[in-house]
Amino acid sequence: MTLHLVDRAEAYSNRTAIVVGEDAYTYSDLLRVSSIVATRLLSGRKNLNAGRICILVPPGWDYVVMLWGIWRAGGVAVPMAISHPPAELAHVIEDAKPEAIIAHPTLFAQINNLADERGLPVLESSTLSQEIPLCEIPIVQEEGPSMILYTSGTTGRPKGVVLTHKNIRSQVESLTVAWGWDHDDHILLHLPLHHVHGIVNVLLSALWNGSTCEIFPQFNAVEVWERLSHRNITLYMAVPTIYRRLIEAWKRANSATRTAWASGAGACRLSVSGSAALPVTTLELWEKITGQRLLERYGMTEIGMALSNPLNGERRPGYVGKALPGIEVRLVDEVNHLVAEGEPGLIQVRGATVFNEYWRQPKETEAAFTTDGWFITGDQAVVEAGAYRILGRSSVDILKTGGEKISALEIEGVMLTHPGVRECAVVGVPDVDWGDRVCAVIVSEDKDHLSTDELRAFAKKRLAPYKVPKEILIVPELPRNTMGKVTKPEVLKFFKPEKA
Ligand code: MLC
Ligand code: AMP
């Protein structure tokens, strides 16, 4: 069977698939150029046979045709974060064991040494889409792997979540029904393209439906407002931090600009928030400004989207609604017994949208599922009057900052490699802008010679920008319980929460 996503594109032929600045590309362009990319990647072979290919390309047309080209050649795409320093990229390369890396020339400096050291070819994205006589494109099985997305867990460095083509198809089919996607939709995309939110909820949902996806290379609040003010964007999706930033930019604008911007956002048929808890104050302010009530939904890299407020009907502030079409969600206690409505429980999810495995991590995979096949999310919730309310994570060591999931333990592990650091504890301080603000306390080997500036510079070199602690305190000792274990609730007291 060929990929449904690709088959459907044939029918959308001359409709606009992607817009980037002044450039518009049709579905026919997407099919033609992605088959060129596939031909070049195959380079005489019949099928990439699930070989991994990393993509280090900024959001834009090149990114989309590289992704489709890899899939059409039978490969597995490994989208990499363009903001990550080489140390983080090295982990992905080591783990995914790709056969090549596709990179945009502006990002060569980040990747060339890593690739050279490992004898890996770096393929320039624009060269891959240069005309060539096309070869026969292989038949790709929907049950096969399509992408590996890296996500943090409580232990170690980020793990690769393997999503199949079928998973992705099930995810977009569910969202299509739930959110009423159709070919007249036009969505704005500025989210990073190494997460399900940007890739599946926005880009692939648009392409599945013959809609138009307009891509901005990065988020900029004024640019987003200006674009919305043309009143022809029908759908908008972002994380709570972004809605917060948009609100702040709107407050700074003059009265005429505010009116134009608000009317543009109000013209969207639907605006969605997710990837982290949406503060009720943010929902209320957005509604006050634009007249639109945000639709909050809940999801995860391993499962796509699971819970959503309704397209039509009441969207309750502070709640994430009910299970999406085709997805089973349940709440259980510590011994896997269902809990009653009104009782807090652990969220478990089952269905065709759910991934099968962490890449080359059979033990982690086994531990992530119950014996009867439910995925254990690690999140807690309660059902009240038929709708789910997320209560938080089971582990204090998993944080969400600006929609990015991170592991406190991973950051602690990196900080401990600094010779001046004896001990380190990282916490997520509640913060109305970031969700969790990453903060660290350090016990130094030699406090007179260790500065917080140096520690931040050290972290910046080794960690993704959003993992770098925003505040670092050097303290004489860490708070511990009677068993000698560091008590994170006590560590939190070193920092000031920024609540709405
Ligand atoms: C950037 N910074 C962050 C950050 N992003 N700090 C904490 N958390 C983040 N997420 C840092 C920068 O390193 C910089 O630090 C400072 O903040 C300001 O940077 P910026 O350039 O202004 O930030 P910006 O590039 O605008 O990024 C902010 C953002 C971005 C919110 C637009 O983080 C973003 O797009 N987040 C969305 C992530 C996402 O798509 N998640 C979905 C995961 S999938 P300094 O020190 O240099 O000043 C998922 C499943 C689901 O969760 O349910 O969807
Ligand atoms: P990720 O691993 O980046 O896909 O992040 C998934 C996690 O984001 C979930 O396990 C939740 O903890 C969190 N999350 C996603 N959506 C919401 C939401 N609407 N409210 C609260 N948390 C959310």
CSV table of C-alpha atoms in Angstrom, one decimal, residues 98-448:
chain,number,residue,atom,x,y,z
A,98,PRO,CA,21.3,7.6,10.6
A,99,GLU,CA,22.8,6.8,7.2
A,100,ALA,CA,22.9,10.5,6.4
A,101,ILE,CA,22.0,14.0,7.6
A,102,ILE,CA,20.2,16.5,5.4
A,103,ALA,CA,21.2,20.0,6.5
A,104,HIS,CA,20.5,23.5,5.4
A,105,PRO,CA,23.7,25.4,4.5
A,106,THR,CA,23.0,27.9,7.3
A,107,LEU,CA,23.2,25.0,9.8
A,108,PHE,CA,26.4,23.3,8.5
A,109,ALA,CA,28.5,24.8,11.2
A,110,GLN,CA,26.4,22.9,13.8
A,111,ILE,CA,26.6,19.6,12.2
A,112,ASN,CA,29.7,19.2,9.9
A,113,ASN,CA,32.2,18.2,12.6
A,114,LEU,CA,29.8,15.8,14.2
A,115,ALA,CA,29.1,14.2,10.9
A,116,ASP,CA,32.8,14.1,9.9
A,117,GLU,CA,33.8,12.4,13.2
A,118,ARG,CA,31.3,9.6,12.5
A,119,GLY,CA,31.9,9.3,8.7
A,120,LEU,CA,28.3,10.4,7.9
A,121,PRO,CA,27.4,12.2,4.7
A,122,VAL,CA,25.9,15.7,5.1
A,123,LEU,CA,23.5,16.3,2.2
A,124,GLU,CA,22.6,19.9,1.3
A,125,SER,CA,18.9,20.3,1.3
A,126,SER,CA,18.6,22.5,-1.8
A,127,THR,CA,20.8,20.2,-3.8
A,128,LEU,CA,18.5,17.3,-3.1
A,129,SER,CA,15.6,19.0,-4.8
A,130,GLN,CA,17.5,19.8,-8.0
A,131,GLU,CA,15.8,18.2,-11.1
A,132,ILE,CA,16.9,14.7,-12.1
A,133,PRO,CA,15.2,11.9,-14.1
A,134,LEU,CA,12.9,10.2,-11.6
A,135,CYS,CA,13.3,6.7,-10.5
A,136,GLU,CA,10.5,4.3,-9.5
A,137,ILE,CA,9.2,5.3,-6.0
A,138,PRO,CA,8.9,2.3,-3.7
A,139,ILE,CA,5.7,1.1,-2.1
A,140,VAL,CA,5.8,2.1,1.5
A,141,GLN,CA,3.9,0.1,4.1
A,142,GLU,CA,1.7,2.2,6.5
A,143,GLU,CA,2.6,-0.1,9.4
A,144,GLY,CA,6.2,0.8,9.0
A,145,PRO,CA,8.1,3.5,10.9
A,146,SER,CA,7.9,7.0,9.6
A,147,MET,CA,9.6,9.3,12.2
A,148,ILE,CA,11.7,9.2,15.3
A,149,LEU,CA,11.0,12.2,17.6
A,150,TYR,CA,13.2,12.7,20.6
A,151,THR,CA,11.5,13.4,24.0
A,152,SER,CA,12.7,13.6,27.6
A,153,GLY,CA,11.9,11.1,30.2
A,154,THR,CA,12.8,10.8,33.9
A,155,THR,CA,16.0,8.9,33.2
A,156,GLY,CA,19.0,9.6,31.0
A,157,ARG,CA,19.0,11.6,27.8
A,158,PRO,CA,16.0,12.0,25.5
A,159,LYS,CA,14.5,8.9,24.0
A,160,GLY,CA,13.5,8.3,20.4
A,161,VAL,CA,9.7,7.8,20.0
A,162,VAL,CA,9.1,5.7,16.8
A,163,LEU,CA,5.9,6.7,15.1
A,164,THR,CA,4.5,4.6,12.2
A,165,HIS,CA,2.8,6.1,9.2
A,166,LYS,CA,-0.4,4.4,10.5
A,167,ASN,CA,0.1,6.3,13.9
A,168,ILE,CA,0.3,9.6,12.1
A,169,ARG,CA,-2.6,8.8,9.8
A,170,SER,CA,-4.7,7.9,12.8
A,171,GLN,CA,-3.7,11.1,14.6
A,172,VAL,CA,-4.6,13.4,11.7
A,173,GLU,CA,-7.8,11.5,11.0
A,174,SER,CA,-8.9,12.0,14.6
A,175,LEU,CA,-8.1,15.7,14.6
A,176,THR,CA,-9.8,16.2,11.2
A,177,VAL,CA,-13.0,14.9,12.6
A,178,ALA,CA,-12.7,16.6,16.0
A,179,TRP,CA,-11.7,20.1,14.7
A,180,GLY,CA,-13.5,20.1,11.4
A,181,TRP,CA,-10.5,20.5,9.1
A,182,ASP,CA,-11.3,20.9,5.4
A,183,HIS,CA,-9.6,22.0,2.2
A,184,ASP,CA,-10.5,25.7,2.7
A,185,ASP,CA,-8.5,25.9,5.9
A,186,HIS,CA,-5.4,28.1,6.0
A,187,ILE,CA,-3.2,27.6,9.0
A,188,LEU,CA,-0.2,29.6,10.3
A,189,LEU,CA,2.8,27.5,11.4
A,190,HIS,CA,5.8,28.9,13.4
A,191,LEU,CA,6.3,26.0,15.8
A,192,PRO,CA,9.5,24.0,15.9
A,193,LEU,CA,9.4,21.1,13.5
A,194,HIS,CA,10.8,18.4,15.7
A,195,HIS,CA,7.6,17.9,17.8
A,196,VAL,CA,4.2,16.4,17.1
A,197,HIS,CA,2.5,19.8,17.7
A,198,GLY,CA,4.1,21.5,14.7
A,199,ILE,CA,4.5,18.4,12.5
A,200,VAL,CA,1.3,16.5,13.0
A,201,ASN,CA,-1.3,18.9,14.4
A,202,VAL,CA,-0.4,21.7,12.1
A,203,LEU,CA,1.7,20.6,9.0
A,204,LEU,CA,0.4,17.1,8.3
A,205,SER,CA,-3.2,17.8,9.3
A,206,ALA,CA,-3.2,20.6,6.8
A,207,LEU,CA,-1.6,18.4,4.1
A,208,TRP,CA,-3.9,15.5,4.8
A,209,ASN,CA,-6.9,17.8,4.2
A,210,GLY,CA,-5.8,19.7,1.1
A,211,SER,CA,-5.5,22.9,3.2
A,212,THR,CA,-2.8,25.6,3.1
A,213,CYS,CA,-0.1,25.7,5.6
A,214,GLU,CA,1.7,29.1,5.8
A,215,ILE,CA,5.1,28.8,7.4
A,216,PHE,CA,7.1,31.4,9.3
A,217,PRO,CA,10.7,30.3,10.0
A,218,GLN,CA,10.3,31.3,13.7
A,219,PHE,CA,7.9,32.8,16.1
A,220,ASN,CA,7.6,36.6,16.3
A,221,ALA,CA,4.6,38.1,18.0
A,222,VAL,CA,4.2,41.2,15.9
A,223,GLU,CA,4.6,39.2,12.6
A,224,VAL,CA,1.9,36.7,13.8
A,225,TRP,CA,-0.5,39.5,14.7
A,226,GLU,CA,0.1,41.3,11.4
A,227,ARG,CA,-0.5,38.2,9.4
A,228,LEU,CA,-3.7,37.4,11.4
A,229,SER,CA,-5.0,40.9,10.8
A,230,HIS,CA,-5.5,40.1,7.1
A,231,ARG,CA,-8.4,38.0,8.3
A,232,ASN,CA,-7.8,35.0,6.0
A,233,ILE,CA,-6.1,32.6,8.5
A,234,THR,CA,-8.8,30.1,9.6
A,235,LEU,CA,-6.8,28.1,12.1
A,236,TYR,CA,-4.2,28.9,14.6
A,237,MET,CA,-2.3,26.6,17.0
A,238,ALA,CA,0.3,27.4,19.7
A,239,VAL,CA,1.5,26.7,23.2
A,240,PRO,CA,0.4,28.8,26.2
A,241,THR,CA,3.7,30.7,26.4
A,242,ILE,CA,3.1,31.9,22.8
A,243,TYR,CA,-0.5,33.1,23.6
A,244,ARG,CA,1.0,35.0,26.5
A,245,ARG,CA,3.6,36.6,24.3
A,246,LEU,CA,0.9,37.6,21.8
A,247,ILE,CA,-1.1,39.2,24.6
A,248,GLU,CA,1.9,41.1,25.8
A,249,ALA,CA,2.6,42.4,22.3
A,250,TRP,CA,-1.0,43.4,21.9
A,251,LYS,CA,-0.9,45.4,25.1
A,252,ARG,CA,2.1,47.3,23.8
A,253,ALA,CA,0.4,48.3,20.5
A,254,ASN,CA,-1.5,51.5,19.9
A,255,SER,CA,-5.3,51.5,19.8
A,256,ALA,CA,-5.7,51.3,15.9
A,257,THR,CA,-3.3,48.4,15.8
A,258,ARG,CA,-4.9,46.6,18.7
A,259,THR,CA,-8.3,46.8,16.9
A,260,ALA,CA,-6.9,45.4,13.6
A,261,TRP,CA,-5.0,42.6,15.3
A,262,ALA,CA,-7.9,41.6,17.6
A,263,SER,CA,-10.3,41.5,14.6
A,264,GLY,CA,-7.8,39.3,12.7
A,265,ALA,CA,-7.5,36.8,15.4
A,266,GLY,CA,-11.3,36.9,15.9
A,267,ALA,CA,-11.7,35.9,12.3
A,268,CYS,CA,-10.0,32.5,12.8
A,269,ARG,CA,-12.6,29.8,13.0
A,270,LEU,CA,-10.6,28.0,15.7
A,271,SER,CA,-7.6,28.7,17.9
A,272,VAL,CA,-6.1,25.8,19.8
A,273,SER,CA,-3.7,25.8,22.8
A,274,GLY,CA,-1.8,22.7,24.0
A,275,SER,CA,1.5,21.1,24.9
A,276,ALA,CA,1.3,22.6,28.5
A,277,ALA,CA,-1.4,23.8,30.9
A,278,LEU,CA,-3.2,26.9,29.6
A,279,PRO,CA,-3.5,29.3,32.6
A,280,VAL,CA,-7.2,30.3,32.9
A,281,THR,CA,-6.0,34.0,33.0
A,282,THR,CA,-4.4,33.5,29.5
A,283,LEU,CA,-7.6,32.0,28.2
A,284,GLU,CA,-9.7,34.8,29.6
A,285,LEU,CA,-7.4,37.6,28.3
A,286,TRP,CA,-7.3,36.0,24.8
A,287,GLU,CA,-11.1,35.8,24.8
A,288,LYS,CA,-11.4,39.4,26.0
A,289,ILE,CA,-9.1,40.7,23.3
A,290,THR,CA,-10.3,38.5,20.3
A,291,GLY,CA,-13.7,37.4,21.3
A,292,GLN,CA,-12.4,33.8,20.7
A,293,ARG,CA,-12.4,31.1,23.4
A,294,LEU,CA,-9.2,29.0,23.0
A,295,LEU,CA,-9.8,25.3,22.6
A,296,GLU,CA,-7.4,23.5,25.0
A,297,ARG,CA,-6.4,20.0,24.3
A,298,TYR,CA,-3.9,17.5,25.8
A,299,GLY,CA,-1.4,15.3,24.0
A,300,MET,CA,2.0,13.8,24.1
A,301,THR,CA,4.8,12.8,21.6
A,302,GLU,CA,4.1,9.1,22.2
A,303,ILE,CA,0.3,9.3,21.6
A,304,GLY,CA,-0.4,12.4,19.6
A,305,MET,CA,-3.5,14.1,20.9
A,306,ALA,CA,-5.7,12.3,23.4
A,307,LEU,CA,-8.2,14.8,25.0
A,308,SER,CA,-9.8,17.9,23.6
A,309,ASN,CA,-12.4,20.4,24.4
A,310,PRO,CA,-15.2,20.4,21.7
A,311,LEU,CA,-15.2,22.4,18.4
A,312,ASN,CA,-18.9,23.0,19.0
A,313,GLY,CA,-20.1,23.1,22.6
A,314,GLU,CA,-18.8,24.4,25.9
A,315,ARG,CA,-15.0,24.8,26.2
A,316,ARG,CA,-14.5,24.8,29.9
A,317,PRO,CA,-11.6,26.9,31.2
A,318,GLY,CA,-9.0,24.8,33.0
A,319,TYR,CA,-10.3,21.5,31.4
A,320,VAL,CA,-9.1,19.6,28.4
A,321,GLY,CA,-12.4,18.0,27.5
A,322,LYS,CA,-13.0,14.4,26.5
A,323,ALA,CA,-11.2,11.6,24.5
A,324,LEU,CA,-10.7,12.4,20.9
A,325,PRO,CA,-12.4,10.2,18.2
A,326,GLY,CA,-10.8,6.7,18.0
A,327,ILE,CA,-8.8,7.2,21.2
A,328,GLU,CA,-9.4,5.4,24.5
A,329,VAL,CA,-8.5,7.2,27.7
A,330,ARG,CA,-8.8,6.0,31.3
A,331,LEU,CA,-7.8,7.1,34.8
A,332,VAL,CA,-6.4,4.4,37.2
A,333,ASP,CA,-5.0,4.3,40.7
A,334,GLU,CA,-1.5,3.0,41.6
A,335,VAL,CA,-2.6,-0.7,41.2
A,336,ASN,CA,-4.3,-0.1,37.8
A,337,HIS,CA,-7.9,0.0,39.0
A,338,LEU,CA,-10.2,2.4,37.4
A,339,VAL,CA,-11.0,5.4,39.6
A,340,ALA,CA,-14.5,6.9,40.0
A,341,GLU,CA,-15.5,10.3,38.5
A,342,GLY,CA,-14.2,13.1,40.7
A,343,GLU,CA,-11.2,11.0,42.0
A,344,PRO,CA,-7.7,11.8,40.8
A,345,GLY,CA,-6.0,9.1,38.7
A,346,LEU,CA,-3.2,8.4,36.4
A,347,ILE,CA,-3.9,8.9,32.7
A,348,GLN,CA,-3.5,5.9,30.4
A,349,VAL,CA,-4.2,5.9,26.7
A,350,ARG,CA,-4.8,3.2,24.0
A,351,GLY,CA,-5.5,3.3,20.3
A,352,ALA,CA,-4.1,3.3,16.8
A,353,THR,CA,-2.5,6.7,17.5
A,354,VAL,CA,-0.2,5.3,20.2
A,355,PHE,CA,3.4,4.6,19.3
A,356,ASN,CA,4.8,1.0,19.5
A,357,GLU,CA,8.3,1.5,20.8
A,358,TYR,CA,11.1,3.8,22.0
A,359,TRP,CA,14.0,3.4,19.6
A,360,ARG,CA,16.3,0.6,20.6
A,361,GLN,CA,15.0,0.7,24.2
A,362,PRO,CA,13.0,-2.4,24.8
A,363,LYS,CA,13.1,-2.2,28.6
A,364,GLU,CA,11.8,1.4,28.6
A,365,THR,CA,9.1,0.4,26.0
A,366,GLU,CA,7.9,-2.4,28.2
A,367,ALA,CA,7.8,-0.2,31.3
A,368,ALA,CA,5.7,2.4,29.4
A,369,PHE,CA,2.8,0.0,28.8
A,370,THR,CA,0.5,-2.0,31.0
A,371,THR,CA,0.2,-5.7,30.3
A,372,ASP,CA,-3.1,-5.1,28.5
A,373,GLY,CA,-1.5,-2.5,26.2
A,374,TRP,CA,-2.4,0.9,27.8
A,375,PHE,CA,0.3,3.5,27.5
A,376,ILE,CA,1.2,5.0,30.9
A,377,THR,CA,1.5,8.8,30.3
A,378,GLY,CA,2.9,9.8,33.7
A,379,ASP,CA,0.2,12.6,33.9
A,380,GLN,CA,-2.5,12.8,36.5
A,381,ALA,CA,-6.1,14.0,36.0
A,382,VAL,CA,-9.6,14.1,37.4
A,383,VAL,CA,-12.9,13.9,35.5
A,384,GLU,CA,-15.4,16.4,36.7
A,385,ALA,CA,-18.9,16.7,35.0
A,386,GLY,CA,-17.6,14.6,32.1
A,387,ALA,CA,-14.5,16.6,31.3
A,388,TYR,CA,-10.8,15.9,32.2
A,389,ARG,CA,-8.8,18.4,34.2
A,390,ILE,CA,-5.0,17.8,34.2
A,391,LEU,CA,-3.5,17.8,37.7
A,392,GLY,CA,0.1,17.5,36.8
A,393,ARG,CA,2.9,15.0,36.3
A,394,SER,CA,3.6,12.0,38.6
A,395,SER,CA,7.3,12.9,38.6
A,396,VAL,CA,8.6,16.3,39.9
A,397,ASP,CA,11.6,15.7,37.6
A,398,ILE,CA,9.7,16.2,34.4
A,399,LEU,CA,9.2,19.9,33.5
A,400,LYS,CA,7.4,21.8,30.8
A,401,THR,CA,8.9,25.1,29.8
A,402,GLY,CA,7.4,27.1,26.9
A,403,GLY,CA,5.9,23.8,25.7
A,404,GLU,CA,9.2,21.9,25.8
A,405,LYS,CA,9.4,18.8,27.9
A,406,ILE,CA,12.6,18.5,29.9
A,407,SER,CA,14.2,16.2,32.5
A,408,ALA,CA,15.5,17.9,35.7
A,409,LEU,CA,17.8,14.8,36.1
A,410,GLU,CA,19.3,15.3,32.7
A,411,ILE,CA,20.2,18.9,33.5
A,412,GLU,CA,21.6,17.9,36.9
A,413,GLY,CA,23.7,15.3,35.2
A,414,VAL,CA,25.2,17.8,32.8
A,415,MET,CA,25.8,20.4,35.6
A,416,LEU,CA,27.6,17.8,37.7
A,417,THR,CA,30.2,17.3,34.9
A,418,HIS,CA,31.5,20.9,35.8
A,419,PRO,CA,34.5,20.4,38.0
A,420,GLY,CA,33.4,23.1,40.4
A,421,VAL,CA,29.9,21.5,41.0
A,422,ARG,CA,29.6,19.1,43.9
A,423,GLU,CA,25.8,18.8,43.9
A,424,CYS,CA,23.0,20.2,41.9
A,425,ALA,CA,19.2,20.1,42.1
A,426,VAL,CA,17.0,21.4,39.3
A,427,VAL,CA,13.3,22.3,39.7
A,428,GLY,CA,10.5,23.8,37.7
A,429,VAL,CA,9.2,26.9,39.4
A,430,PRO,CA,5.6,27.8,38.5
A,431,ASP,CA,5.7,30.6,36.1
A,432,VAL,CA,2.8,32.3,34.2
A,433,ASP,CA,4.9,32.8,31.1
A,434,TRP,CA,7.0,29.6,30.9
A,435,GLY,CA,4.7,27.1,32.7
A,436,ASP,CA,7.7,25.8,34.6
A,437,ARG,CA,10.7,28.1,35.0
A,438,VAL,CA,13.9,26.0,35.0
A,439,CYS,CA,16.0,26.9,38.1
A,440,ALA,CA,19.0,25.2,39.7
A,441,VAL,CA,20.7,25.2,43.1
A,442,ILE,CA,24.3,24.3,43.1
A,443,VAL,CA,26.7,23.2,45.9
A,444,SER,CA,30.1,24.3,44.8
A,445,GLU,CA,33.5,22.6,45.4
A,446,ASP,CA,34.9,26.1,45.8
A,447,LYS,CA,32.2,28.8,46.1
A,448,ASP,CA,34.7,31.7,46.0
